[in-house]
Amino acid sequence: MYIYRSMADGIPREHEEALDENMRVIEVEGKPTAVLGIRYKAATDAPPPVGIARTASGKLADTGPQIDDLQQQEYWADRPSGICGGTRLTSTFREELAENKQEISSVWNMFKNDPLAPAAAYWRTYGMPGIGLFLEGYVIFSISNNSTLFKQAYPACWSKFTTCNVTWTQATTYLQLIGILIGQLMFGVMGDWIGRKATMLIDMSVILIGVILLTVSRAATDYNWVVFYAWAQFIFGVGIGGEYPMTSTRATEESEENRQYAQRHRGRKVMLAYTMQGWGQFINLSVLLLLLNIFNHHGHAPYHRGPAGATWRVSFGILIPVVLYVLYYRIYVLKELKLLSTVKKRDNVQGYDWKSFRLLITYFGHRLIGTGGIWFCNDWYFYGNGVFRSTFVGLLVGSSASVQVNWLYSYINTGVQLVGYYCAAMCVDYRWIGRRRLTVFSFIMVAAIFAACAGAYPHLIDKKHRKNIHVFQFLYYISSFFGLFGSHTTSFLLSAEMYPAQIRSTAHGISAATGKVGSICVVVWLNYLGNRNKFWITWPVALLGAVVCWVFVADLTGLDLAEQERRWFFIRNGSAKDYHGPAVHWRHLSRFERHVLRLHRQYDPVADLQQRREARMARSSYQNNLKPLTSGDANGYTNGENVKAPTGADI
């Protein structure tokens, strides 16, 4: 049965031109009847999918959600570049400057009405979405902080290894990273399988169990306590691993609720949520310093078992009410976003979408190389930076420095990293900068700094020339800044927005897990290298990250992700070459996609506009009370009561 619409039923006036082009005459019971030459195959009673139709030419078309203006408009990336990109650069810069002025004015008006309103808005928009990463930053980076305390408070176990096994003391780091890797993969798949909200509840429940175990970890002997502590870190790592794909996916899709805002500021929303990781590290050090001064002689050595134990146990214990509140918030306040369920319903998918997973490998496998590769290289030098910290502090204050002095230098470094988080978030949505340029710049700067440290290492550590040590101090801090001002934050964003909704969480989990492989490698390998060789090994990896990003990473700055979903609809239905929209514009493709796959040749704004118009006309015809053509009615139409809507699987 096919559904038609009669001219007599009142086609909207805006489609009169289309009627002239598409009208045809058929005979019904021997009588000529004019109908619009667009048809849908009737299928199920499901409501019509948003913006999807089959046009008069028989091709698949997807208008995208809520597209109101079907007039031909110049896409921002199609503007003439002029000399050195002048025209496009100037126009986009003016638009972004006007938006910045408007935002600043809006925040100022909020502040005048209520001084706390901007802070409350920040917490709702960025703080709560990133609270899981706050917990991750708080606990993960506490491992190295606590290890500094353990070595002085429990020397027989953590320094001399007479009561503990050296392998198990090192396993406290390895097992947590392995747990995070497992959690990223497992919860990444679950996010696309059972939904975002349900997955976020499960992973936060695992985090709660891990925090409780960390707080109460104790045993009859030091050896058994270290084993208990290591496995508690593993369980916590599994839970916190799920926060990577879920936080990024949720923040990306939540920003798409307001599409105009998302197109301009999607990157900022995701990366400011990720900034909570830096705040977690910063708050952890603040709490540890405060507790150390409360329990142990105002923070000065010697450090005894009782006060040291109270310090780290309380630092973990105060997280329990925080995790309980997050669980309450996610159960009763957090709303499930509709995007995943909508596209699953459109494509008639239940459970995990294995077809989309296969298509992910086929059509986006090179993008996985890009996002996974830059995350691997980033985690290599990011965790390597943490390994270098002991060398750096030892040169400044000596190897016998107190725990408090060590933590204070870490505190300064964390503050520098926070500045990097925020600078990256503020710059990432500028179209003249973009994700890819920012990431490549970050990798190159880190590679240059580490190469300089490797080449000049003997001079930098020469204690006869204190100025050289201060230069080394500057290089260490500036490497922390540039690591965060780019690759560390953009890898989190790119791994979500470069993939369609049905497989986004899985793809992010795979990319993040690849990064954790890099962190495990560097933590294990650098323990067997001298200080100078650590720099020699790390800077080429950072340079490799720049190359991988330049070749395999697509820059989606300024792209409406609804276009990504449109393209994915065509791919799922075996018509990938029929898509001609902005998602295949050369500006939003990687160099591999442009120079090897030649995907930019599909881009055709005129054909895309015509496709949208035909699809909108077809959809409007359906929405205006479409009636099925039958041979039993004298006029060729029934009363329309049994009209069945098309679904994505049928059109």
XYZ file of C-alpha atoms in Angstrom:
651
model
C 0.000 0.000 0.000
C 1.353 3.438 -0.906
C 0.287 6.758 0.534
C -0.580 9.708 -1.694
C -1.999 13.159 -1.206
C -4.599 14.753 -3.416
C -4.272 18.287 -4.817
C -7.767 18.920 -3.485
C -6.640 18.309 0.087
C -4.792 21.624 0.289
C -1.064 21.413 -0.144
C 0.583 24.335 1.745
C 1.248 27.366 -0.444
C 4.997 27.205 0.016
C 4.970 23.928 -1.924
C 3.005 25.173 -4.943
C 6.132 25.327 -7.110
C 6.987 21.793 -6.128
C 3.442 20.718 -6.998
C 3.892 22.036 -10.524
C 7.034 19.969 -10.939
C 5.764 16.800 -9.328
C 2.058 16.575 -10.144
C 0.951 13.645 -12.217
C -2.379 12.118 -13.187
C -3.490 8.587 -12.428
C -6.793 6.861 -13.001
C -8.945 5.753 -10.102
C -12.065 3.783 -11.020
C -11.710 5.168 -14.520
C -11.622 8.797 -13.330
C -8.503 10.974 -13.786
C -7.185 12.136 -10.417
C -4.257 14.505 -9.810
C -1.874 13.440 -7.039
C 1.528 14.539 -5.835
C 4.235 12.274 -7.167
C 5.745 11.451 -3.770
C 5.048 8.196 -2.056
C 5.812 6.464 1.194
C 5.652 2.774 1.791
C 3.252 2.222 4.675
C 4.730 0.043 7.378
C 4.010 0.363 11.085
C 1.984 2.477 13.476
C 5.101 4.224 14.776
C 5.154 8.019 14.587
C 6.998 9.452 11.586
C 10.739 9.845 12.089
C 11.978 13.409 12.390
C 13.132 14.787 9.064
C 13.426 11.495 7.144
C 11.687 10.833 3.851
C 11.941 9.293 0.416
C 11.846 11.945 -2.279
C 10.027 11.964 -5.615
C 13.190 10.671 -7.288
C 13.155 7.673 -4.979
C 16.344 8.625 -3.115
C 16.688 8.628 0.637
C 16.689 12.053 2.238
C 16.926 13.362 5.756
C 16.054 16.986 6.399
C 17.590 16.978 9.854
C 15.633 18.013 12.978
C 13.812 21.338 13.040
C 15.240 22.860 9.888
C 13.103 25.923 9.293
C 15.054 27.773 6.598
C 15.374 25.855 3.352
C 16.664 28.834 1.391
C 20.107 28.455 -0.087
C 22.612 30.043 2.277
C 26.368 30.133 2.078
C 27.983 27.732 4.511
C 30.579 29.522 6.612
C 33.384 27.242 5.384
C 32.472 28.051 1.747
C 33.224 31.737 2.135
C 36.108 32.876 -0.065
C 39.405 32.725 1.754
C 41.021 35.707 0.074
C 44.680 36.396 0.798
C 45.785 34.255 3.759
C 42.160 33.350 4.495
C 41.213 37.000 4.877
C 37.520 37.040 3.963
C 36.534 33.865 5.822
C 38.823 34.662 8.740
C 37.571 38.229 9.056
C 33.880 37.334 8.886
C 34.114 34.469 11.369
C 36.257 36.561 13.699
C 33.642 39.340 13.661
C 30.824 36.889 14.377
C 32.707 35.300 17.259
C 33.684 38.693 18.687
C 30.037 39.797 18.641
C 29.013 36.581 20.403
C 31.695 37.065 23.044
C 30.498 40.592 23.748
C 26.924 39.340 24.044
C 27.950 36.559 26.443
C 29.981 38.893 28.629
C 27.047 41.303 28.755
C 24.697 38.463 29.688
C 26.964 37.253 32.507
C 27.356 40.799 33.805
C 23.571 41.274 33.869
C 23.222 37.982 35.764
C 25.808 39.160 38.279
C 24.063 42.510 38.787
C 20.751 40.779 39.497
C 22.304 38.109 41.707
C 26.069 37.939 42.405
C 25.868 34.172 42.883
C 23.864 33.497 39.714
C 26.896 33.084 37.380
C 28.528 30.603 39.768
C 25.276 28.650 40.099
C 24.856 28.589 36.315
C 28.453 27.395 35.911
C 27.887 24.570 38.379
C 24.662 23.431 36.680
C 26.096 23.608 33.181
C 29.638 22.322 33.693
C 30.131 21.230 37.304
C 27.483 18.523 37.719
C 28.030 17.020 34.229
C 31.732 16.636 35.090
C 31.392 15.522 38.722
C 32.446 11.965 37.868
C 35.705 13.269 36.429
C 36.182 15.349 39.569
C 36.126 12.089 41.553
C 38.508 10.546 39.025
C 40.996 13.407 39.299
C 40.709 13.414 43.094
C 41.506 9.717 43.551
C 43.737 8.877 40.581
C 46.273 11.600 41.264
C 46.133 10.837 44.986
C 48.124 7.654 44.269
C 51.372 9.536 43.684
C 50.542 11.996 46.471
C 49.877 9.203 48.968
C 52.943 7.274 47.821
C 55.092 10.224 48.887
C 53.500 10.034 52.346
C 53.682 6.219 52.517
C 57.427 6.183 51.817
C 58.088 8.339 54.883
C 55.349 7.025 57.185
C 55.692 3.308 56.276
C 59.373 3.012 55.235
C 59.603 -0.722 55.939
C 56.799 -1.355 53.459
C 57.152 1.363 50.798
C 60.883 2.210 50.837
C 62.896 -0.717 52.174
C 60.343 -3.399 51.161
C 61.124 -5.595 54.161
C 57.460 -6.109 55.132
C 55.877 -5.647 51.686
C 56.452 -6.921 48.186
C 57.819 -4.259 45.814
C 55.643 -5.655 43.011
C 52.439 -5.098 44.995
C 53.390 -1.553 45.949
C 53.853 -0.796 42.255
C 50.638 -2.666 41.454
C 48.619 0.025 43.236
C 49.267 2.156 40.141
C 49.077 -0.574 37.495
C 45.841 -2.123 38.756
C 44.045 1.209 38.864
C 45.036 1.985 35.272
C 44.009 -1.505 34.150
C 40.681 -1.058 35.949
C 40.121 2.261 34.185
C 40.886 0.630 30.823
C 38.369 -2.158 31.489
C 35.754 0.338 32.665
C 36.191 2.512 29.580
C 35.568 -0.415 27.252
C 32.794 -2.033 29.284
C 30.768 1.068 30.120
C 31.396 2.507 26.658
C 29.540 -0.466 25.161
C 26.865 -0.330 27.863
C 26.230 3.349 27.167
C 25.160 2.511 23.612
C 23.368 -0.653 24.735
C 21.187 0.198 27.745
C 21.297 4.001 27.522
C 23.297 6.843 29.006
C 21.475 7.347 32.301
C 21.349 3.671 33.307
C 25.052 3.271 32.566
C 25.927 6.375 34.573
C 24.027 4.964 37.561
C 25.859 1.642 37.383
C 29.331 3.136 37.070
C 28.692 5.574 39.941
C 27.575 2.615 42.089
C 30.889 0.882 41.338
C 32.712 4.109 42.250
C 30.883 4.164 45.598
C 32.029 0.620 46.356
C 35.602 1.530 45.411
C 35.679 4.657 47.592
C 34.338 2.732 50.596
C 36.974 0.008 50.120
C 39.752 2.597 49.836
C 38.593 4.277 53.040
C 38.370 1.101 55.148
C 41.336 -0.759 53.618
C 43.317 -2.377 56.421
C 44.712 -5.796 57.317
C 46.707 -7.623 59.999
C 49.992 -7.139 58.115
C 51.389 -4.431 55.869
C 51.624 -6.891 52.980
C 47.942 -7.828 53.160
C 46.987 -4.164 53.506
C 48.875 -3.262 50.305
C 47.109 -6.102 48.437
C 43.721 -4.883 49.758
C 44.575 -1.285 48.819
C 45.673 -2.286 45.298
C 42.450 -4.208 44.550
C 40.363 -1.356 45.970
C 42.130 0.911 43.478
C 41.249 -1.565 40.714
C 37.533 -1.581 41.599
C 37.470 2.194 41.806
C 39.283 2.352 38.455
C 36.633 0.185 36.765
C 33.906 2.551 37.924
C 35.763 5.735 37.089
C 36.665 4.375 33.646
C 32.991 4.580 32.736
C 32.940 8.294 33.459
C 35.181 9.006 30.462
C 32.792 7.903 27.682
C 29.634 8.772 29.601
C 30.604 12.306 30.633
C 31.831 13.245 27.174
C 28.904 11.606 25.379
C 26.351 13.128 27.727
C 27.863 16.623 27.519
C 28.064 16.427 23.714
C 24.464 15.300 23.273
C 23.153 17.642 25.959
C 24.691 20.577 24.129
C 22.818 19.490 21.001
C 19.512 20.192 22.762
C 20.155 23.822 21.808
C 21.525 23.385 18.303
C 22.496 27.002 17.714
C 24.440 27.056 20.985
C 25.956 23.641 20.257
C 27.255 24.623 16.845
C 29.159 27.538 18.398
C 30.041 26.298 21.895
C 29.838 22.501 21.962
C 33.575 22.144 22.517
C 33.576 24.576 25.414
C 30.757 22.739 27.198
C 32.458 19.344 26.907
C 35.905 20.625 27.870
C 34.705 22.679 30.835
C 33.038 19.525 32.131
C 36.422 17.806 31.689
C 38.056 20.641 33.638
C 36.496 19.082 36.736
C 39.274 16.488 36.520
C 41.807 19.238 37.180
C 39.721 20.577 40.045
C 39.627 17.086 41.538
C 43.414 16.948 41.575
C 43.616 20.472 42.994
C 41.081 19.782 45.777
C 42.790 16.485 46.651
C 46.089 18.245 47.287
C 44.309 20.973 49.256
C 42.592 18.398 51.473
C 45.789 16.387 51.984
C 47.780 19.469 52.968
C 45.060 20.548 55.389
C 44.738 17.096 56.988
C 48.506 16.667 57.212
C 48.760 19.920 59.166
C 45.890 18.850 61.438
C 47.098 15.343 62.242
C 50.887 15.499 61.971
C 52.891 18.289 63.647
C 51.712 21.036 61.295
C 52.866 19.012 58.296
C 56.496 18.585 59.300
C 58.468 15.345 59.608
C 58.661 12.843 61.179
C 55.450 11.204 59.961
C 53.975 8.491 62.176
C 51.698 5.640 61.153
C 48.633 6.822 63.075
C 48.503 10.448 61.881
C 49.514 9.422 58.346
C 46.747 6.815 58.252
C 44.201 9.360 59.465
C 45.332 11.762 56.729
C 44.804 9.495 53.736
C 41.757 7.648 55.117
C 39.864 10.851 55.851
C 40.824 12.220 52.420
C 39.067 9.219 50.845
C 36.210 9.090 53.356
C 34.956 12.605 52.647
C 34.167 11.446 49.104
C 31.488 9.008 50.286
C 28.751 11.644 50.884
C 29.728 13.307 47.585
C 29.250 10.047 45.673
C 25.941 9.413 47.467
C 24.707 12.855 46.424
C 25.752 12.214 42.798
C 23.829 8.929 42.869
C 20.749 10.736 44.199
C 21.100 13.409 41.518
C 21.402 10.881 38.714
C 18.446 8.844 39.929
C 15.942 11.625 40.629
C 17.129 14.767 38.809
C 19.089 13.744 35.724
C 16.876 13.311 32.667
C 17.474 10.766 29.943
C 18.298 12.437 26.641
C 16.171 11.378 23.694
C 18.762 11.340 20.920
C 19.920 7.729 21.326
C 16.398 6.315 21.701
C 15.202 8.387 18.738
C 17.837 7.125 16.321
C 17.430 3.555 17.586
C 13.685 3.759 17.022
C 14.241 5.280 13.604
C 16.496 2.406 12.599
C 14.408 -0.257 14.367
C 17.254 -1.242 16.704
C 16.827 -2.971 20.047
C 19.713 -3.717 22.385
C 23.250 -3.154 21.159
C 23.556 -2.013 17.556
C 26.080 -4.482 16.138
C 25.392 -3.268 12.605
C 26.522 0.215 13.624
C 29.628 -1.276 15.250
C 30.581 -3.008 12.000
C 29.923 0.187 10.067
C 32.032 2.097 12.608
C 35.029 -0.083 11.774
C 34.331 0.154 8.029
C 33.621 3.866 7.660
C 35.281 5.379 10.743
C 38.136 2.976 11.433
C 40.667 5.596 10.324
C 39.094 8.059 12.763
C 39.588 5.527 15.574
C 43.257 5.478 14.620
C 43.229 9.255 14.999
C 41.399 9.600 18.320
C 42.993 6.512 19.856
C 46.431 7.497 18.572
C 46.398 11.048 19.943
C 45.058 9.795 23.291
C 47.847 7.173 23.455
C 50.534 9.790 22.765
C 48.922 12.284 25.154
C 48.730 9.844 28.052
C 52.319 8.814 27.397
C 53.715 12.285 28.020
C 50.977 13.336 30.486
C 51.752 10.467 32.841
C 55.430 10.858 31.953
C 55.184 14.406 33.246
C 54.034 12.928 36.554
C 56.986 10.535 36.559
C 59.374 13.466 36.003
C 57.942 15.293 39.007
C 60.059 13.408 41.537
C 63.191 14.261 39.537
C 62.150 17.878 39.275
C 61.358 18.295 42.998
C 64.504 16.426 43.977
C 66.647 18.869 42.016
C 64.956 21.864 43.604
C 64.818 20.853 47.259
C 66.800 17.621 47.537
C 65.713 14.012 47.809
C 65.090 14.268 51.562
C 62.430 16.991 51.268
C 59.372 16.618 53.493
C 56.015 15.396 52.236
C 54.585 18.884 52.622
C 57.257 20.440 50.399
C 56.706 17.777 47.726
C 52.952 18.393 47.803
C 53.390 22.159 47.610
C 55.361 21.887 44.355
C 52.702 19.496 43.018
C 50.118 22.061 44.106
C 51.781 24.744 41.963
C 51.948 22.382 38.986
C 48.250 21.546 39.351
C 47.396 25.247 39.341
C 49.352 25.681 36.096
C 47.452 22.752 34.587
C 44.108 24.295 35.567
C 45.046 27.414 33.617
C 45.735 25.144 30.632
C 42.314 23.483 30.991
C 40.497 26.808 30.897
C 42.573 28.368 28.115
C 41.883 25.339 25.909
C 38.150 25.459 26.656
C 38.006 29.160 25.781
C 39.850 28.720 22.445
C 38.585 25.419 21.090
C 35.391 26.727 19.450
C 37.031 29.546 17.512
C 36.730 28.393 13.914
C 40.011 30.049 12.934
C 41.716 27.878 15.574
C 39.728 24.662 15.727
C 40.311 21.356 17.457
C 42.962 19.973 15.132
C 45.229 23.039 15.064
C 45.050 23.349 18.848
C 45.929 19.665 19.315
C 48.844 19.716 16.868
C 50.197 22.923 18.418
C 50.049 21.339 21.881
C 51.916 18.207 20.781
C 54.623 20.208 19.004
C 55.201 22.500 21.985
C 55.499 19.574 24.415
C 57.838 17.741 22.033
C 60.031 20.844 21.703
C 60.193 21.382 25.483
C 61.040 17.753 26.267
C 63.623 17.672 23.469
C 65.232 20.784 24.960
C 65.253 19.154 28.403
C 66.855 16.005 26.970
C 69.531 17.906 25.048
C 70.454 20.328 27.820
C 69.845 17.998 30.763
C 73.414 18.049 32.185
C 73.394 21.844 32.219
C 69.861 22.136 33.615
C 70.667 20.001 36.661
C 73.997 21.647 37.386
C 73.602 22.768 41.007
C 76.539 25.136 40.659
C 74.338 27.313 38.476
C 71.020 27.800 40.257
C 69.689 29.819 37.348
C 69.825 26.708 35.191
C 67.696 24.825 37.695
C 65.164 27.648 37.615
C 65.103 27.340 33.824
C 64.374 23.642 34.275
C 61.611 24.572 36.701
C 60.090 26.914 34.100
C 60.289 24.263 31.372
C 58.585 21.705 33.596
C 55.695 24.029 34.424
C 55.275 25.272 30.858
C 55.173 21.684 29.581
C 52.304 21.056 32.011
C 50.480 24.078 30.615
C 50.869 23.143 26.949
C 49.949 19.533 27.683
C 46.580 20.706 28.969
C 46.244 23.550 26.468
C 45.409 21.170 23.661
C 45.883 17.435 23.367
C 44.863 16.340 26.878
C 41.529 18.158 26.662
C 40.814 17.935 22.926
C 41.315 14.153 22.883
C 38.396 13.920 25.326
C 36.211 16.085 23.053
C 37.210 14.662 19.668
C 36.563 11.082 20.770
C 32.882 11.954 21.277
C 31.936 14.384 18.516
C 33.665 12.575 15.636
C 31.228 9.650 15.859
C 27.423 9.264 15.471
C 25.122 8.857 18.465
C 24.391 5.149 18.058
C 28.028 4.203 18.489
C 29.470 7.315 20.155
C 29.952 5.883 23.636
C 31.647 2.738 22.295
C 34.001 4.729 20.071
C 34.911 7.044 22.945
C 35.569 4.070 25.214
C 37.872 2.463 22.625
C 39.791 5.718 22.136
C 40.139 6.352 25.875
C 41.231 2.753 26.524
C 43.921 3.126 23.861
C 45.139 6.141 25.794
C 45.317 4.128 28.996
C 47.523 1.598 27.207
C 49.922 4.496 26.663
C 49.827 5.465 30.337
C 50.488 1.874 31.447
C 53.423 1.609 29.035
C 55.030 4.814 30.228
C 54.579 4.048 33.938
C 56.187 0.619 33.499
C 58.900 1.502 30.984
C 60.166 4.757 32.422
C 60.866 3.058 35.762
C 63.747 1.249 34.048
C 65.291 4.333 32.413
C 67.587 7.052 33.655
C 66.266 10.584 34.055
C 67.747 11.933 30.827
C 66.592 8.940 28.797
C 63.048 9.541 30.006
C 63.058 12.839 28.122
C 64.709 11.265 25.062
C 61.935 8.642 24.899
C 59.020 11.000 25.532
C 59.497 13.842 23.045
C 59.339 11.635 19.887
C 56.031 10.202 21.160
C 54.623 13.728 21.469
C 55.801 14.484 17.935
C 54.146 11.274 16.726
C 50.894 12.518 18.282
C 51.100 15.680 16.157
C 51.538 13.598 12.989
C 48.656 11.244 13.826
C 46.388 14.195 14.559
C 47.347 16.022 11.350
C 46.615 12.950 9.201
C 43.696 11.117 10.825
C 41.726 13.597 12.962
C 38.725 15.433 11.479
C 38.020 18.962 12.680
C 34.306 19.377 13.431
C 34.580 22.944 14.706
C 31.480 24.846 13.566
C 29.681 21.727 12.285
C 26.151 20.992 13.444
C 26.264 17.376 14.691
C 22.790 16.870 13.202
C 24.709 16.671 9.915
C 26.771 13.857 11.362
C 23.541 12.009 12.120
C 22.226 12.696 8.613
C 25.346 11.215 7.083
C 25.170 8.195 9.387
C 21.559 7.580 8.277
C 22.728 7.330 4.679
C 25.617 5.048 5.672
C 23.328 2.695 7.610
C 20.988 2.432 4.633
C 23.741 1.667 2.158
C 23.566 5.059 0.414
C 26.642 6.799 1.782
C 27.404 8.435 -1.569
C 23.945 10.042 -1.694
C 24.841 12.374 1.171
C 26.088 15.782 -0.008
C 25.924 17.926 3.150
C 28.483 19.804 5.282
C 29.686 16.685 7.122
C 31.740 15.833 4.005
C 32.963 19.396 3.485
C 36.757 19.343 3.192
C 36.964 21.576 6.275
C 35.438 18.828 8.449
C 37.398 15.881 7.050
C 40.792 14.530 7.997
C 43.613 14.632 5.485
C 43.294 10.873 5.096
C 39.606 11.283 4.197
C 40.407 14.073 1.748
C 43.515 12.812 -0.019
C 43.016 9.032 0.187
C 39.249 8.432 0.413
C 38.337 11.608 -1.534
C 35.162 12.087 0.502
C 35.148 15.840 -0.083
C 34.052 15.172 -3.686
C 30.606 14.233 -2.368
C 30.017 17.725 -1.032
C 27.465 19.578 -3.166
C 25.502 22.348 -1.404
C 23.060 22.757 -4.320
C 22.214 19.053 -4.431
C 22.003 18.978 -0.643
C 19.554 21.882 -0.604
C 17.388 20.251 -3.279
C 17.462 17.032 -1.313
C 16.325 18.832 1.827
C 13.516 20.591 -0.038
C 12.225 17.361 -1.521
C 12.403 15.633 1.828
C 10.623 18.515 3.579
C 7.938 18.541 0.907
C 7.461 14.799 1.312
C 7.242 15.112 5.058
C 4.793 18.007 4.891
C 2.626 15.923 2.608
C 2.545 13.187 5.185
C 1.856 15.514 8.091
C -1.085 17.143 6.330
C -3.307 14.117 6.882
C -2.041 11.781 4.163
C -4.605 9.306 2.866
C -4.012 5.891 1.286
C -5.045 5.336 -2.314
C -7.577 2.505 -2.630
C -9.713 1.190 -5.418
C -12.814 0.862 -3.280
C -13.596 4.554 -2.934
C -15.250 6.435 -5.767
C -12.899 9.374 -5.258
C -9.877 7.181 -4.790
C -9.411 8.027 -1.070
C -10.501 6.726 2.303
C -11.074 8.795 5.415
C -7.400 8.373 6.416
C -8.069 6.614 9.734
C -5.847 3.656 8.892
C -2.904 5.610 7.516
C 0.357 4.126 8.810
C 3.471 6.184 9.188
C 6.775 5.258 7.559
C 9.721 4.319 9.715
C 13.419 4.578 9.127
C 13.613 0.866 8.348
C 11.092 1.171 5.493
C 12.080 4.348 3.700
